Amino acid sequence: MSLIHALVAQGPTILAEHKAGKRDFSQATQTILSKIPPNNSKLTYVWEQYLFHYVSEGGFTYLVMADDSAGRRMPFAFLAELQRKFTSAPSSSSSDDMPAYGLQGTFGPTISSLMHTYNTAPPSDELTRAQTELNQVKDIMVQNVEQILSRGERIELLVDKTDAMAGQATAFRRGARSVRRQMWWKNKKVLGLGILAGLVLLWIILAQFCGASLRCARKTNA
């Protein structure tokens, strides 16, 4: 699956979106939306193996998250068509001061259908048009998402990683407890063997002077 998460937003407010994957990237997309400047712009943010492509124009932002294997031509072709469909939709004219997800019911299915098309059989003419636009527009930058984040935002974006690491840490703690128990028993066994060896050595030393029956005291009294 190339395109994973797409949305249309007005400023930081998401009007409609569609998620094609199981992993939730809502926090990441919301953080990126809050960093997009109000002027018209096109940009690609890189985060891990994912690319966040967006087109911001006329107060609206069209954003799609994709695998890095999708490149840039296909996602920007998708965004161009998404923008055309949104601006031609009757609901877009009444989107001023629209509440969050106010167009989810009317435009959400359009995003879903368009994502399915581009994930299965993207139109070749749209890809050609997108390549032409990419060649003409030189200001479409690629930037690492870490460069726009504060420390707190990094923590939020790494929630999924933290959950995975927490599971690994739990397994590690269980393993550590098991190792500690094994080491404790091993130390007890070594201590026991050491005591036993000491007693045997002491018996050997005494036996050299008193005999195997250790009758030193009786010989002295006699």
Short mmCIF file of C-alpha atoms in Angstrom, two decimals:
data_model
loop_
_atom_site.label_atom_id
_atom_site.label_comp_id
_atom_site.label_asym_id
_atom_site.label_seq_id
_atom_site.Cartn_x
_atom_site.Cartn_y
_atom_site.Cartn_z
CA MET A 1 0.00 0.00 0.00
CA SER A 2 1.55 3.30 -1.15
CA LEU A 3 -0.91 5.96 0.09
CA ILE A 4 -1.74 5.50 3.75
CA HIS A 5 -3.50 8.58 5.11
CA ALA A 6 -5.01 11.54 3.25
CA LEU A 7 -6.95 14.59 4.38
CA VAL A 8 -8.27 18.03 3.53
CA ALA A 9 -7.84 20.69 6.18
CA GLN A 10 -8.56 24.37 6.67
CA GLY A 11 -5.63 25.66 8.65
CA PRO A 12 -5.06 23.11 11.42
CA THR A 13 -8.69 21.95 11.29
CA ILE A 14 -9.22 18.64 9.49
CA LEU A 15 -12.41 18.77 7.42
CA ALA A 16 -12.32 15.22 6.02
CA GLU A 17 -9.83 12.37 5.93
CA HIS A 18 -9.37 8.72 5.14
CA LYS A 19 -6.97 6.20 6.70
CA ALA A 20 -6.07 3.18 4.61
CA GLY A 21 -3.67 1.61 7.12
CA LYS A 22 -4.12 0.16 10.59
CA ARG A 23 -1.52 2.30 12.32
CA ASP A 24 -2.78 5.64 13.62
CA PHE A 25 -0.82 8.65 12.38
CA SER A 26 -3.35 11.26 13.52
CA GLN A 27 -0.91 12.88 15.96
CA ALA A 28 1.77 13.15 13.29
CA THR A 29 -0.55 14.68 10.69
CA GLN A 30 -2.04 17.10 13.23
CA THR A 31 1.44 18.23 14.27
CA ILE A 32 2.47 18.81 10.67
CA LEU A 33 -0.72 20.75 9.94
CA SER A 34 0.04 23.07 12.84
CA LYS A 35 3.44 23.85 11.30
CA ILE A 36 2.27 24.64 7.75
CA PRO A 37 2.57 28.40 7.00
CA PRO A 38 -0.55 30.28 5.82
CA ASN A 39 0.94 31.15 2.43
CA ASN A 40 0.61 28.88 -0.60
CA SER A 41 3.26 26.18 -0.52
CA LYS A 42 4.16 22.63 -1.46
CA LEU A 43 6.42 20.50 0.69
CA THR A 44 7.41 16.96 1.56
CA TYR A 45 8.24 16.00 5.12
CA VAL A 46 10.25 12.86 5.79
CA TRP A 47 9.62 10.80 8.94
CA GLU A 48 11.09 7.31 9.33
CA GLN A 49 10.14 5.43 6.13
CA TYR A 50 7.15 7.68 5.50
CA LEU A 51 6.72 10.85 3.44
CA PHE A 52 4.11 13.53 4.20
CA HIS A 53 3.34 15.45 1.00
CA TYR A 54 1.11 18.50 1.09
CA VAL A 55 -0.21 21.28 -1.09
CA SER A 56 -1.44 24.39 0.70
CA GLU A 57 -3.43 26.82 -1.39
CA GLY A 58 -6.27 29.27 -0.81
CA GLY A 59 -6.43 28.56 2.92
CA PHE A 60 -6.85 24.80 2.42
CA THR A 61 -4.28 22.07 2.86
CA TYR A 62 -4.33 18.79 0.97
CA LEU A 63 -2.06 16.25 2.63
CA VAL A 64 -1.23 12.64 1.92
CA MET A 65 1.05 10.30 3.81
CA ALA A 66 2.78 7.64 1.73
CA ASP A 67 5.50 5.01 1.87
CA ASP A 68 8.82 6.30 0.63
CA SER A 69 8.64 3.64 -2.10
CA ALA A 70 5.82 5.67 -3.72
CA GLY A 71 8.24 8.45 -4.63
CA ARG A 72 6.82 11.94 -5.14
CA ARG A 73 5.19 11.96 -8.56
CA MET A 74 2.28 9.68 -7.69
CA PRO A 75 1.42 11.31 -4.31
CA PHE A 76 1.47 14.81 -5.85
CA ALA A 77 -0.70 13.59 -8.73
CA PHE A 78 -3.12 12.33 -6.09
CA LEU A 79 -3.04 15.67 -4.26
CA ALA A 80 -3.66 17.61 -7.48
CA GLU A 81 -6.73 15.53 -8.26
CA LEU A 82 -7.88 15.68 -4.64
CA GLN A 83 -7.65 19.47 -4.79
CA ARG A 84 -9.64 19.60 -8.03
CA LYS A 85 -12.36 17.35 -6.64
CA PHE A 86 -12.58 19.38 -3.45
CA THR A 87 -12.75 22.79 -5.11
CA SER A 88 -15.40 21.55 -7.54
CA ALA A 89 -17.52 19.98 -4.80
CA PRO A 90 -20.56 22.05 -3.72
CA SER A 91 -19.65 21.60 -0.07
CA SER A 92 -16.32 23.41 -0.48
CA SER A 93 -18.07 26.74 -1.01
CA SER A 94 -19.65 26.51 2.44
CA SER A 95 -16.54 25.31 4.28
CA ASP A 96 -15.75 28.65 5.92
CA ASP A 97 -15.64 28.22 9.70
CA MET A 98 -16.51 24.57 9.22
CA PRO A 99 -16.04 22.52 12.44
CA ALA A 100 -13.53 19.70 12.59
CA TYR A 101 -14.60 16.79 10.36
CA GLY A 102 -17.56 18.83 9.17
CA LEU A 103 -17.17 17.40 5.66
CA GLN A 104 -16.30 13.86 6.69
CA GLY A 105 -19.68 12.49 5.68
CA THR A 106 -19.80 14.20 2.30
CA PHE A 107 -16.15 14.31 1.19
CA GLY A 108 -14.62 11.45 3.20
CA PRO A 109 -15.89 8.82 0.70
CA THR A 110 -14.35 10.83 -2.14
CA ILE A 111 -10.94 10.70 -0.47
CA SER A 112 -11.37 6.97 0.15
CA SER A 113 -12.31 6.27 -3.47
CA LEU A 114 -9.47 8.39 -4.83
CA MET A 115 -6.92 6.70 -2.55
CA HIS A 116 -8.12 3.29 -3.68
CA THR A 117 -7.74 4.32 -7.33
CA TYR A 118 -4.18 5.59 -6.86
CA ASN A 119 -3.19 2.59 -4.74
CA THR A 120 -4.40 0.11 -7.34
CA ALA A 121 -4.26 1.74 -10.79
CA PRO A 122 -3.17 5.39 -10.81
CA PRO A 123 -4.18 7.24 -14.01
CA SER A 124 -1.17 7.59 -16.30
CA ASP A 125 -2.20 11.01 -17.61
CA GLU A 126 -2.39 12.37 -14.07
CA LEU A 127 1.06 11.02 -13.32
CA THR A 128 2.43 12.71 -16.43
CA ARG A 129 0.81 15.98 -15.44
CA ALA A 130 2.19 15.70 -11.93
CA GLN A 131 5.70 15.05 -13.25
CA THR A 132 5.44 18.16 -15.44
CA GLU A 133 4.32 20.25 -12.48
CA LEU A 134 7.13 18.89 -10.32
CA ASN A 135 9.65 19.76 -13.02
CA GLN A 136 8.27 23.28 -13.33
CA VAL A 137 7.94 24.00 -9.60
CA LYS A 138 11.40 24.02 -8.05
CA ASP A 139 10.33 25.17 -4.58
CA ILE A 140 8.84 21.83 -3.51
CA MET A 141 11.27 21.08 -0.74
CA VAL A 142 11.99 17.89 1.13
CA GLN A 143 12.50 18.38 4.84
CA ASN A 144 12.95 16.04 7.77
CA VAL A 145 9.98 16.29 10.10
CA GLU A 146 12.31 16.30 13.10
CA GLN A 147 13.49 19.78 12.08
CA ILE A 148 10.08 21.33 12.77
CA LEU A 149 9.33 19.59 16.04
CA SER A 150 9.89 20.65 19.60
CA ARG A 151 10.96 18.09 22.19
CA GLY A 152 7.38 17.58 23.43
CA GLU A 153 6.10 17.02 19.91
CA ARG A 154 8.83 14.47 19.26
CA ILE A 155 7.65 12.57 22.29
CA GLU A 156 4.09 12.54 20.93
CA LEU A 157 5.19 11.37 17.49
CA LEU A 158 7.18 8.57 19.07
CA VAL A 159 4.19 7.18 20.99
CA ASP A 160 3.99 4.14 18.72
CA LYS A 161 7.68 3.52 19.11
CA THR A 162 7.40 3.93 22.87
CA ASP A 163 4.57 1.41 23.06
CA ALA A 164 6.64 -1.11 21.15
CA MET A 165 9.68 -0.44 23.29
CA ALA A 166 7.56 -0.76 26.44
CA GLY A 167 6.53 -4.23 25.36
CA GLN A 168 10.16 -5.10 24.73
CA ALA A 169 11.13 -3.67 28.12
CA THR A 170 8.49 -5.78 29.85
CA ALA A 171 9.83 -8.89 28.18
CA PHE A 172 13.35 -7.84 29.13
CA ARG A 173 12.34 -7.37 32.78
CA ARG A 174 10.77 -10.81 32.84
CA GLY A 175 13.94 -12.27 31.37
CA ALA A 176 16.08 -10.32 33.85
CA ARG A 177 14.08 -11.65 36.80
CA SER A 178 14.46 -15.19 35.49
CA VAL A 179 18.20 -14.70 35.10
CA ARG A 180 18.47 -13.25 38.61
CA ARG A 181 16.67 -16.28 40.06
CA GLN A 182 18.94 -18.63 38.16
CA MET A 183 22.02 -16.74 39.33
CA TRP A 184 20.76 -16.77 42.94
CA TRP A 185 20.36 -20.56 42.90
CA LYS A 186 23.71 -20.91 41.16
CA ASN A 187 25.39 -18.79 43.84
CA LYS A 188 23.73 -20.87 46.57
CA LYS A 189 24.94 -24.06 44.93
CA VAL A 190 28.48 -22.68 44.64
CA LEU A 191 28.37 -21.58 48.29
CA GLY A 192 27.12 -25.00 49.37
CA LEU A 193 29.79 -26.78 47.38
CA GLY A 194 32.41 -24.42 48.82
CA ILE A 195 31.31 -25.22 52.37
CA LEU A 196 31.26 -28.93 51.61
CA ALA A 197 34.72 -28.75 50.05
CA GLY A 198 36.00 -26.83 53.10
CA LEU A 199 34.63 -29.46 55.47
CA VAL A 200 36.19 -32.25 53.42
CA LEU A 201 39.53 -30.42 53.39
CA LEU A 202 39.34 -29.89 57.14
CA TRP A 203 38.57 -33.58 57.65
CA ILE A 204 41.57 -34.55 55.50
CA ILE A 205 43.88 -32.29 57.52
CA LEU A 206 42.60 -33.61 60.85
CA ALA A 207 42.74 -37.17 59.61
CA GLN A 208 46.46 -36.83 58.94
CA PHE A 209 47.10 -36.13 62.60
CA CYS A 210 44.35 -38.04 64.35
CA GLY A 211 43.51 -40.85 61.97
CA ALA A 212 40.39 -41.39 59.99
CA SER A 213 38.27 -41.77 63.16
CA LEU A 214 39.56 -38.46 64.59
CA ARG A 215 40.55 -39.86 68.05
CA CYS A 216 43.06 -37.17 68.90
CA ALA A 217 41.36 -36.24 72.14
CA ARG A 218 41.34 -39.84 73.47
CA LYS A 219 45.09 -40.32 72.65
CA THR A 220 45.97 -37.12 74.49
CA ASN A 221 44.02 -38.16 77.61
CA ALA A 222 45.66 -41.58 77.64
#
